[in-house]
Amino acid sequence: MLLTLCAVARTGAAQPQEAGWISYREAYRAMVTFAKYGKAKNFLQNHYQVTPKDPGQSLEGVRLTLTGRTTQLNLPLDPTGRTVLPLLKAAYDENAMLVLNRNASLFTFQPRLSIVPRVDGIYEGQDLRMACDQALQYMRYTDPGYASRQCKGVRFAFVPKSDAAVRIRDPEREVTLVPELGPAFDGEANAGFRVMTYRFADWAERIHVISQNAPVAIAPVIE
């Protein structure tokens, strides 16, 4: 399940090695911050993300594996390059490696915060505002640079060839958001996703946001 953040937790991003691997310990330290975070995060989830630095580079065929003396796990990547990184003490203690079947220096490795999606695809406007605020509070916790930023909305991202639609419904009208091509998350090189942005300022709080298809990511828009 994935609903995702437009702001990325860049703090503690692992440094890639030329040989096609990065340190699991570095990734673990970057990810454990969210696991230990004690404030509200019930609308949020955190994944580990591998993204190409070159806009023309595809994730097709890219594989990530956790490899250690006693550990061997394939970590499947979703269309945005995210995976669930297990926090394993044994792998940490034995200094396991995250092995990429590509030149690791051509990719960025980092935590990626996102909002948990609903199975039924129907979101309360107030819940999305709370989710965005939870994300912003966490980003401020990890990066003081977010102190002056504000939640502006939520972006739904779908695979490029999808015919997915996102509708906003209030007591007086129902509007389908205009789709665009863009990145699932701000600052990413891959701008080929089908995205639709629900901006809080355009709507009352008590509305419903309806996604007829499961998004690959839902990213809070923080500006």
mmCIF file of C-alpha atoms in Angstrom:
data_model
loop_
_atom_site.group_PDB
_atom_site.id
_atom_site.type_symbol
_atom_site.label_atom_id
_atom_site.label_comp_id
_atom_site.label_asym_id
_atom_site.label_seq_id
_atom_site.Cartn_x
_atom_site.Cartn_y
_atom_site.Cartn_z
ATOM 1 C CA MET A 1 0.000 0.000 0.000
ATOM 2 C CA LEU A 2 1.337 3.331 -0.996
ATOM 3 C CA LEU A 3 0.204 6.988 -0.564
ATOM 4 C CA THR A 4 3.149 9.224 -0.777
ATOM 5 C CA LEU A 5 5.018 12.479 0.219
ATOM 6 C CA CYS A 6 6.193 15.114 -2.124
ATOM 7 C CA ALA A 7 8.953 15.959 0.319
ATOM 8 C CA VAL A 8 11.724 13.425 0.614
ATOM 9 C CA ALA A 9 13.676 12.542 3.746
ATOM 10 C CA ARG A 10 17.107 13.272 2.354
ATOM 11 C CA THR A 11 18.833 13.221 5.710
ATOM 12 C CA GLY A 12 21.097 10.214 5.992
ATOM 13 C CA ALA A 13 20.863 9.167 2.343
ATOM 14 C CA ALA A 14 23.356 6.386 1.708
ATOM 15 C CA GLN A 15 26.434 7.088 -0.382
ATOM 16 C CA PRO A 16 26.650 4.793 -3.440
ATOM 17 C CA GLN A 17 29.756 2.733 -4.192
ATOM 18 C CA GLU A 18 31.025 2.322 -7.749
ATOM 19 C CA ALA A 19 30.917 -1.469 -7.395
ATOM 20 C CA GLY A 20 27.115 -1.617 -7.406
ATOM 21 C CA TRP A 21 26.457 -1.782 -3.688
ATOM 22 C CA ILE A 22 25.843 0.461 -0.701
ATOM 23 C CA SER A 23 26.132 -0.132 3.016
ATOM 24 C CA TYR A 24 23.062 -1.643 4.668
ATOM 25 C CA ARG A 25 24.124 0.050 7.893
ATOM 26 C CA GLU A 26 23.825 3.487 6.287
ATOM 27 C CA ALA A 27 20.395 2.645 4.889
ATOM 28 C CA TYR A 28 19.321 1.196 8.251
ATOM 29 C CA ARG A 29 20.332 4.347 10.115
ATOM 30 C CA ALA A 30 18.412 6.491 7.621
ATOM 31 C CA MET A 31 15.264 4.371 7.929
ATOM 32 C CA VAL A 32 15.214 3.683 11.668
ATOM 33 C CA THR A 33 14.574 7.379 12.401
ATOM 34 C CA PHE A 34 10.994 7.022 11.179
ATOM 35 C CA ALA A 35 10.489 3.759 13.052
ATOM 36 C CA LYS A 36 11.497 5.470 16.311
ATOM 37 C CA TYR A 37 9.595 8.704 15.644
ATOM 38 C CA GLY A 38 7.128 9.129 18.499
ATOM 39 C CA LYS A 39 4.675 11.713 17.165
ATOM 40 C CA ALA A 40 1.562 11.141 15.046
ATOM 41 C CA LYS A 41 2.276 9.139 11.878
ATOM 42 C CA ASN A 42 -0.788 6.915 11.442
ATOM 43 C CA PHE A 43 -1.402 8.250 7.916
ATOM 44 C CA LEU A 44 2.236 7.806 6.864
ATOM 45 C CA GLN A 45 4.600 5.117 5.674
ATOM 46 C CA ASN A 46 8.301 5.181 4.895
ATOM 47 C CA HIS A 47 10.049 3.259 2.137
ATOM 48 C CA TYR A 48 13.594 2.998 0.812
ATOM 49 C CA GLN A 49 13.893 4.386 -2.699
ATOM 50 C CA VAL A 50 16.293 3.852 -5.577
ATOM 51 C CA THR A 51 15.972 6.458 -8.341
ATOM 52 C CA PRO A 52 18.004 7.107 -11.514
ATOM 53 C CA LYS A 53 19.857 10.410 -11.685
ATOM 54 C CA ASP A 54 19.392 10.568 -15.469
ATOM 55 C CA PRO A 55 15.829 11.400 -16.661
ATOM 56 C CA GLY A 56 16.264 9.012 -19.587
ATOM 57 C CA GLN A 57 17.255 6.045 -17.470
ATOM 58 C CA SER A 58 14.602 3.430 -16.738
ATOM 59 C CA LEU A 59 14.076 1.297 -13.639
ATOM 60 C CA GLU A 60 13.113 -1.633 -15.840
ATOM 61 C CA GLY A 61 15.157 -4.660 -14.852
ATOM 62 C CA VAL A 62 16.760 -2.935 -11.866
ATOM 63 C CA ARG A 63 17.028 -5.278 -8.882
ATOM 64 C CA LEU A 64 18.052 -4.617 -5.287
ATOM 65 C CA THR A 65 19.256 -7.422 -3.015
ATOM 66 C CA LEU A 66 20.186 -7.454 0.665
ATOM 67 C CA THR A 67 23.251 -9.682 0.918
ATOM 68 C CA GLY A 68 25.151 -10.721 4.037
ATOM 69 C CA ARG A 69 26.737 -13.768 5.633
ATOM 70 C CA THR A 70 23.384 -15.041 6.904
ATOM 71 C CA THR A 71 21.007 -12.860 4.887
ATOM 72 C CA GLN A 72 19.908 -13.025 1.255
ATOM 73 C CA LEU A 73 16.728 -11.115 0.413
ATOM 74 C CA ASN A 74 15.387 -9.770 -2.866
ATOM 75 C CA LEU A 75 13.816 -6.330 -2.342
ATOM 76 C CA PRO A 76 11.296 -5.719 -5.164
ATOM 77 C CA LEU A 77 11.045 -2.128 -6.407
ATOM 78 C CA ASP A 78 7.709 -0.519 -7.280
ATOM 79 C CA PRO A 79 7.359 1.785 -10.339
ATOM 80 C CA THR A 80 8.727 4.718 -8.301
ATOM 81 C CA GLY A 81 11.754 2.693 -7.155
ATOM 82 C CA ARG A 82 10.519 2.167 -3.609
ATOM 83 C CA THR A 83 10.836 -0.965 -1.502
ATOM 84 C CA VAL A 84 10.146 -2.068 2.053
ATOM 85 C CA LEU A 85 13.544 -2.208 3.756
ATOM 86 C CA PRO A 86 13.542 -4.716 6.625
ATOM 87 C CA LEU A 87 15.290 -3.496 9.767
ATOM 88 C CA LEU A 88 17.326 -6.591 10.655
ATOM 89 C CA LYS A 89 19.791 -6.540 13.548
ATOM 90 C CA ALA A 90 21.689 -9.540 12.177
ATOM 91 C CA ALA A 91 22.209 -7.871 8.787
ATOM 92 C CA TYR A 92 23.283 -4.661 10.550
ATOM 93 C CA ASP A 93 25.753 -6.476 12.820
ATOM 94 C CA GLU A 94 27.391 -8.344 9.948
ATOM 95 C CA ASN A 95 27.614 -5.172 7.829
ATOM 96 C CA ALA A 96 25.504 -6.573 4.989
ATOM 97 C CA MET A 97 25.368 -4.935 1.562
ATOM 98 C CA LEU A 98 22.517 -3.624 -0.553
ATOM 99 C CA VAL A 99 23.536 -4.855 -3.996
ATOM 100 C CA LEU A 100 22.193 -3.220 -7.155
ATOM 101 C CA ASN A 101 22.500 -4.940 -10.536
ATOM 102 C CA ARG A 102 23.578 -1.607 -12.015
ATOM 103 C CA ASN A 103 26.308 0.979 -11.458
ATOM 104 C CA ALA A 104 25.193 2.373 -8.105
ATOM 105 C CA SER A 105 26.786 5.777 -8.750
ATOM 106 C CA LEU A 106 24.093 6.425 -11.398
ATOM 107 C CA PHE A 107 21.320 6.186 -8.788
ATOM 108 C CA THR A 108 20.156 8.014 -5.682
ATOM 109 C CA PHE A 109 19.345 6.044 -2.534
ATOM 110 C CA GLN A 110 17.145 7.611 0.144
ATOM 111 C CA PRO A 111 14.142 7.228 2.457
ATOM 112 C CA ARG A 112 10.842 8.260 0.882
ATOM 113 C CA LEU A 113 7.906 9.294 3.039
ATOM 114 C CA SER A 114 4.378 8.748 1.752
ATOM 115 C CA ILE A 115 0.744 8.603 2.821
ATOM 116 C CA VAL A 116 -0.906 5.221 3.269
ATOM 117 C CA PRO A 117 -3.570 4.670 0.571
ATOM 118 C CA ARG A 118 -7.085 3.488 1.214
ATOM 119 C CA VAL A 119 -8.186 0.205 -0.327
ATOM 120 C CA ASP A 120 -11.538 1.685 -1.378
ATOM 121 C CA GLY A 121 -9.911 4.746 -2.998
ATOM 122 C CA ILE A 122 -12.153 7.202 -1.119
ATOM 123 C CA TYR A 123 -10.418 9.827 1.010
ATOM 124 C CA GLU A 124 -11.889 12.378 3.387
ATOM 125 C CA GLY A 125 -10.525 15.843 2.666
ATOM 126 C CA GLN A 126 -9.827 16.351 6.367
ATOM 127 C CA ASP A 127 -7.830 13.103 6.520
ATOM 128 C CA LEU A 128 -5.630 14.179 3.612
ATOM 129 C CA ARG A 129 -4.960 17.502 5.328
ATOM 130 C CA MET A 130 -4.004 15.662 8.510
ATOM 131 C CA ALA A 131 -1.783 13.287 6.542
ATOM 132 C CA CYS A 132 0.010 16.181 4.882
ATOM 133 C CA ASP A 133 0.495 17.864 8.254
ATOM 134 C CA GLN A 134 1.907 14.678 9.780
ATOM 135 C CA ALA A 135 4.357 14.479 6.889
ATOM 136 C CA LEU A 136 5.361 18.113 7.304
ATOM 137 C CA GLN A 137 5.920 17.693 11.046
ATOM 138 C CA TYR A 138 8.154 14.691 10.401
ATOM 139 C CA MET A 139 10.107 16.554 7.721
ATOM 140 C CA ARG A 140 10.641 19.435 10.138
ATOM 141 C CA TYR A 141 11.850 16.908 12.711
ATOM 142 C CA THR A 142 14.466 15.521 10.316
ATOM 143 C CA ASP A 143 15.349 18.714 8.410
ATOM 144 C CA PRO A 144 15.162 22.256 9.885
ATOM 145 C CA GLY A 145 14.936 23.587 6.324
ATOM 146 C CA TYR A 146 11.231 22.692 6.324
ATOM 147 C CA ALA A 147 10.431 25.078 9.196
ATOM 148 C CA SER A 148 9.003 27.765 6.895
ATOM 149 C CA ARG A 149 7.206 25.436 4.476
ATOM 150 C CA GLN A 150 3.496 24.662 4.452
ATOM 151 C CA CYS A 151 1.166 21.896 3.270
ATOM 152 C CA LYS A 152 -0.489 22.917 0.010
ATOM 153 C CA GLY A 153 -2.117 19.737 -1.237
ATOM 154 C CA VAL A 154 -1.700 16.121 -2.246
ATOM 155 C CA ARG A 155 -0.459 14.682 -5.534
ATOM 156 C CA PHE A 156 -1.736 11.361 -6.889
ATOM 157 C CA ALA A 157 0.653 9.585 -9.270
ATOM 158 C CA PHE A 158 -0.137 6.739 -11.658
ATOM 159 C CA VAL A 159 1.816 4.797 -14.272
ATOM 160 C CA PRO A 160 2.234 6.801 -17.509
ATOM 161 C CA LYS A 161 -0.218 4.894 -19.727
ATOM 162 C CA SER A 162 -2.948 4.688 -17.092
ATOM 163 C CA ASP A 163 -6.415 6.107 -17.748
ATOM 164 C CA ALA A 164 -6.831 6.725 -14.014
ATOM 165 C CA ALA A 165 -8.940 9.639 -12.822
ATOM 166 C CA VAL A 166 -9.196 11.449 -9.489
ATOM 167 C CA ARG A 167 -12.470 13.204 -8.651
ATOM 168 C CA ILE A 168 -13.296 15.771 -5.987
ATOM 169 C CA ARG A 169 -16.835 15.598 -4.625
ATOM 170 C CA ASP A 170 -18.584 18.098 -2.373
ATOM 171 C CA PRO A 171 -22.328 18.628 -1.720
ATOM 172 C CA GLU A 172 -22.667 20.948 -4.724
ATOM 173 C CA ARG A 173 -20.391 19.564 -7.439
ATOM 174 C CA GLU A 174 -18.059 16.823 -8.600
ATOM 175 C CA VAL A 175 -14.930 17.721 -10.557
ATOM 176 C CA THR A 176 -12.316 15.505 -12.205
ATOM 177 C CA LEU A 177 -8.784 16.767 -11.660
ATOM 178 C CA VAL A 178 -6.787 17.573 -14.792
ATOM 179 C CA PRO A 179 -4.034 14.985 -15.410
ATOM 180 C CA GLU A 180 -0.494 16.065 -16.240
ATOM 181 C CA LEU A 181 2.852 14.409 -16.875
ATOM 182 C CA GLY A 182 5.247 14.909 -13.998
ATOM 183 C CA PRO A 183 7.330 13.279 -11.264
ATOM 184 C CA ALA A 184 5.685 11.247 -8.530
ATOM 185 C CA PHE A 185 7.770 13.228 -6.029
ATOM 186 C CA ASP A 186 9.255 16.703 -6.285
ATOM 187 C CA GLY A 187 12.837 16.887 -7.453
ATOM 188 C CA GLU A 188 12.954 13.527 -9.215
ATOM 189 C CA ALA A 189 14.431 13.059 -12.670
ATOM 190 C CA ASN A 190 11.609 10.817 -13.914
ATOM 191 C CA ALA A 191 8.802 13.190 -14.900
ATOM 192 C CA GLY A 192 6.798 10.644 -16.881
ATOM 193 C CA PHE A 193 4.072 9.715 -14.397
ATOM 194 C CA ARG A 194 0.406 10.598 -14.851
ATOM 195 C CA VAL A 195 -0.204 12.960 -11.926
ATOM 196 C CA MET A 196 -3.179 14.854 -10.509
ATOM 197 C CA THR A 197 -2.896 17.384 -7.694
ATOM 198 C CA TYR A 198 -5.602 18.155 -5.148
ATOM 199 C CA ARG A 199 -4.823 21.623 -3.754
ATOM 200 C CA PHE A 200 -6.329 22.448 -0.386
ATOM 201 C CA ALA A 201 -6.899 26.137 -1.167
ATOM 202 C CA ASP A 202 -9.300 25.273 -4.000
ATOM 203 C CA TRP A 203 -11.720 23.285 -1.862
ATOM 204 C CA ALA A 204 -13.544 23.257 1.468
ATOM 205 C CA GLU A 205 -12.264 20.847 4.108
ATOM 206 C CA ARG A 206 -15.313 18.581 4.070
ATOM 207 C CA ILE A 207 -15.043 16.947 0.668
ATOM 208 C CA HIS A 208 -14.246 13.502 -0.699
ATOM 209 C CA VAL A 209 -11.344 12.689 -2.998
ATOM 210 C CA ILE A 210 -12.082 9.609 -5.095
ATOM 211 C CA SER A 211 -9.403 7.665 -6.950
ATOM 212 C CA GLN A 212 -10.865 5.044 -9.276
ATOM 213 C CA ASN A 213 -7.494 3.297 -9.608
ATOM 214 C CA ALA A 214 -4.799 2.520 -7.072
ATOM 215 C CA PRO A 215 -2.051 5.160 -7.356
ATOM 216 C CA VAL A 216 1.607 4.195 -7.387
ATOM 217 C CA ALA A 217 2.157 7.069 -4.953
ATOM 218 C CA ILE A 218 0.312 9.857 -3.162
ATOM 219 C CA ALA A 219 2.655 12.688 -2.274
ATOM 220 C CA PRO A 220 1.855 15.588 0.053
ATOM 221 C CA VAL A 221 2.639 18.863 -1.687
ATOM 222 C CA ILE A 222 4.826 20.919 0.647
ATOM 223 C CA GLU A 223 5.955 24.326 -0.556
#
